[in-house]
Amino acid sequence: MSETALRDLNTVPSSDRKTESSSKGSFTKPYVGSAIENVDVSLVSTKINGNDAMNAAVEIVNSEFEYVESENLSDVEDVDTSIKTLLVGLDSKDWVLVCEALNNVRRLSIFHKESVLNMLGDVIPLVVKSLKNPRSTVCKTAIMTSADIFNAYNDHIIDSLDPLLTQLLLKSSQDKRFVCEAAERALIAMTTWVSPVLLLPKLQLYLKNRSPRIRAKASMCFCRSVPRLGVEGIKTYGIDKLIQIAASQLSDQLPESREAARILLLELQTVFKKSHDLTPTELTPTTVSEDPEMDSWEHFCHSKLSPLSAQAVLRVTNIAREGLVIGS
């Protein structure tokens, strides 16, 4: 930059200089604007003449910010160096370094997961910190990192799951579509890779959240997790407990909650029938009832729910059953 250009640049108002200095002088650091998400903005240097100095200093070039899917990530070049610098990078004030560190967490989780296992207690809180970052690029990268952590470490993350789950439910409930969709994929990864026995009690707490959006996302996660218990697992967990949870969601504000409840109730009805529709050779004195009606789905619902809730549950499950009969 010429001396004339430097003198002209010094005439820029202090507020403008403050904005430029926040990029720490980097001409390659991407910036995601508030108007266009998922876009990079880079300052570029050009030949400066006289009054063009200020315009050149703030010239921007739009380019797409690349979010690398898990299957396309490459291995780290140096495992030891990546691990040594991981926590520092995650806690950096430079958002570009944070994103690089987050992607290194992803790479290490995929290619060298044992090397990070003992660090999860330190890594996850810093991932949560990035999930709270107002910069969408950092936030989405942290969401993608969360999904890879679920995939790699399964139940090992359960002790650190609560703040991670809170943020993912929040992000999946917001209006920024590309952040919301990424968070939903991370929640699907969570319900896929974390044991339902450990996950369901944590999800249950969010089914009574004040936010209807968070309740809806939690209901969908709960609905996805229950079938992974299997028939015996559902019976052990308690069909009566699960039917009460599902019934409470039937009258929730958002249709996502109600639909998740309907799906869950049909699953519970199927499990109930499998438990009671036994062949004669499978019957034991403890499974024989003098009154068949006492073993019916209808009686079970009325015995475990309030009259209004039982009616709502039976209406949902009977309509679904009638639809299957007509369809067949």
Short mmCIF file of C-alpha atoms in Angstrom, two decimals, residues 59-189:
data_model
loop_
_atom_site.label_atom_id
_atom_site.label_comp_id
_atom_site.label_asym_id
_atom_site.label_seq_id
_atom_site.Cartn_x
_atom_site.Cartn_y
_atom_site.Cartn_z
CA GLU A 59 -14.04 -3.84 -0.87
CA ILE A 60 -15.66 -7.22 -0.35
CA VAL A 61 -15.87 -10.34 -2.42
CA ASN A 62 -18.65 -12.86 -1.86
CA SER A 63 -17.80 -16.53 -1.94
CA GLU A 64 -19.57 -19.57 -0.60
CA PHE A 65 -18.47 -20.80 2.80
CA GLU A 66 -17.75 -24.50 2.62
CA TYR A 67 -19.23 -26.80 5.24
CA VAL A 68 -17.65 -30.21 4.81
CA GLU A 69 -19.90 -33.21 5.39
CA SER A 70 -18.58 -35.93 7.67
CA GLU A 71 -17.97 -38.45 4.89
CA ASN A 72 -15.83 -35.91 3.01
CA LEU A 73 -13.57 -34.95 5.91
CA SER A 74 -9.91 -35.88 5.57
CA ASP A 75 -7.64 -37.03 8.37
CA VAL A 76 -5.54 -34.55 10.34
CA GLU A 77 -1.94 -34.21 9.19
CA ASP A 78 -0.41 -34.47 12.68
CA VAL A 79 -2.47 -36.14 15.40
CA ASP A 80 -0.25 -35.10 18.33
CA THR A 81 -0.12 -31.45 17.27
CA SER A 82 -3.85 -31.35 16.62
CA ILE A 83 -4.59 -32.72 20.08
CA LYS A 84 -2.15 -30.36 21.82
CA THR A 85 -3.66 -27.29 20.17
CA LEU A 86 -7.27 -28.45 20.25
CA LEU A 87 -8.49 -26.78 23.45
CA VAL A 88 -6.64 -23.54 22.73
CA GLY A 89 -8.19 -23.39 19.28
CA LEU A 90 -11.69 -24.11 20.57
CA ASP A 91 -11.37 -21.33 23.15
CA SER A 92 -9.82 -18.81 20.75
CA LYS A 93 -11.30 -15.35 20.22
CA ASP A 94 -10.51 -15.71 16.51
CA TRP A 95 -13.60 -17.33 15.01
CA VAL A 96 -11.68 -18.75 12.06
CA LEU A 97 -9.38 -20.63 14.44
CA VAL A 98 -12.43 -21.84 16.36
CA CYS A 99 -13.95 -23.28 13.19
CA GLU A 100 -10.66 -24.96 12.32
CA ALA A 101 -10.50 -26.47 15.81
CA LEU A 102 -14.11 -27.67 15.56
CA ASN A 103 -13.36 -29.40 12.29
CA ASN A 104 -10.31 -30.97 13.91
CA VAL A 105 -12.58 -32.33 16.65
CA ARG A 106 -14.67 -33.87 13.88
CA ARG A 107 -11.63 -35.36 12.14
CA LEU A 108 -10.19 -36.76 15.34
CA SER A 109 -13.58 -38.20 16.32
CA ILE A 110 -13.81 -39.99 12.98
CA PHE A 111 -10.22 -41.14 12.50
CA HIS A 112 -8.70 -41.19 16.00
CA LYS A 113 -11.61 -41.25 18.43
CA GLU A 114 -9.68 -42.96 21.23
CA SER A 115 -7.24 -40.06 21.32
CA VAL A 116 -9.99 -37.59 22.28
CA LEU A 117 -12.02 -39.85 24.56
CA ASN A 118 -10.32 -38.69 27.75
CA MET A 119 -10.68 -35.04 26.67
CA LEU A 120 -14.43 -35.08 26.09
CA GLY A 121 -15.13 -33.46 29.46
CA ASP A 122 -13.08 -30.44 28.31
CA VAL A 123 -14.02 -30.50 24.63
CA ILE A 124 -17.82 -30.61 24.92
CA PRO A 125 -18.20 -27.43 27.05
CA LEU A 126 -16.18 -25.57 24.41
CA VAL A 127 -18.37 -27.00 21.65
CA VAL A 128 -21.38 -25.75 23.63
CA LYS A 129 -19.70 -22.33 23.80
CA SER A 130 -19.48 -22.33 19.99
CA LEU A 131 -23.13 -23.37 19.73
CA LYS A 132 -23.97 -20.16 21.59
CA ASN A 133 -21.83 -18.06 19.24
CA PRO A 134 -23.93 -15.43 17.41
CA ARG A 135 -21.89 -15.97 14.24
CA SER A 136 -23.83 -18.51 12.22
CA THR A 137 -20.74 -20.06 10.65
CA VAL A 138 -19.32 -20.97 14.05
CA CYS A 139 -22.69 -22.15 15.29
CA LYS A 140 -23.35 -24.44 12.34
CA THR A 141 -19.84 -25.89 12.44
CA ALA A 142 -20.36 -26.64 16.14
CA ILE A 143 -23.67 -28.33 15.33
CA MET A 144 -21.97 -30.55 12.75
CA THR A 145 -19.28 -31.30 15.33
CA SER A 146 -21.97 -32.37 17.81
CA ALA A 147 -23.38 -34.87 15.32
CA ASP A 148 -19.94 -36.42 14.77
CA ILE A 149 -19.38 -36.60 18.53
CA PHE A 150 -22.66 -38.50 18.97
CA ASN A 151 -21.69 -40.87 16.18
CA ALA A 152 -18.22 -41.56 17.58
CA TYR A 153 -18.71 -41.60 21.34
CA ASN A 154 -22.29 -42.79 21.90
CA ASP A 155 -22.97 -43.18 25.62
CA HIS A 156 -19.56 -41.82 26.63
CA ILE A 157 -20.95 -38.30 26.31
CA ILE A 158 -23.95 -38.84 28.58
CA ASP A 159 -22.45 -37.01 31.58
CA SER A 160 -21.84 -33.92 29.42
CA LEU A 161 -25.01 -34.17 27.34
CA ASP A 162 -27.34 -31.75 29.14
CA PRO A 163 -25.90 -28.39 27.95
CA LEU A 164 -25.31 -29.85 24.49
CA LEU A 165 -28.90 -31.07 24.26
CA THR A 166 -30.25 -27.72 25.46
CA GLN A 167 -28.43 -25.80 22.75
CA LEU A 168 -29.34 -28.23 19.97
CA LEU A 169 -33.02 -28.01 20.90
CA LEU A 170 -32.76 -24.23 20.91
CA LYS A 171 -30.99 -24.12 17.55
CA SER A 172 -33.46 -26.54 15.98
CA SER A 173 -36.27 -24.24 17.11
CA GLN A 174 -34.97 -20.99 15.62
CA ASP A 175 -35.82 -19.28 12.34
CA LYS A 176 -32.47 -19.51 10.54
CA ARG A 177 -33.27 -22.38 8.25
CA PHE A 178 -29.79 -23.71 7.54
CA VAL A 179 -28.90 -23.67 11.25
CA CYS A 180 -32.23 -25.23 12.17
CA GLU A 181 -31.84 -28.07 9.65
CA ALA A 182 -28.30 -28.81 10.81
CA ALA A 183 -29.48 -28.96 14.43
CA GLU A 184 -32.28 -31.34 13.51
CA ARG A 185 -29.76 -33.65 11.82
CA ALA A 186 -27.60 -33.53 14.96
CA LEU A 187 -30.62 -34.46 17.10
CA ILE A 188 -31.33 -37.39 14.80
CA ALA A 189 -27.71 -38.50 15.26
#
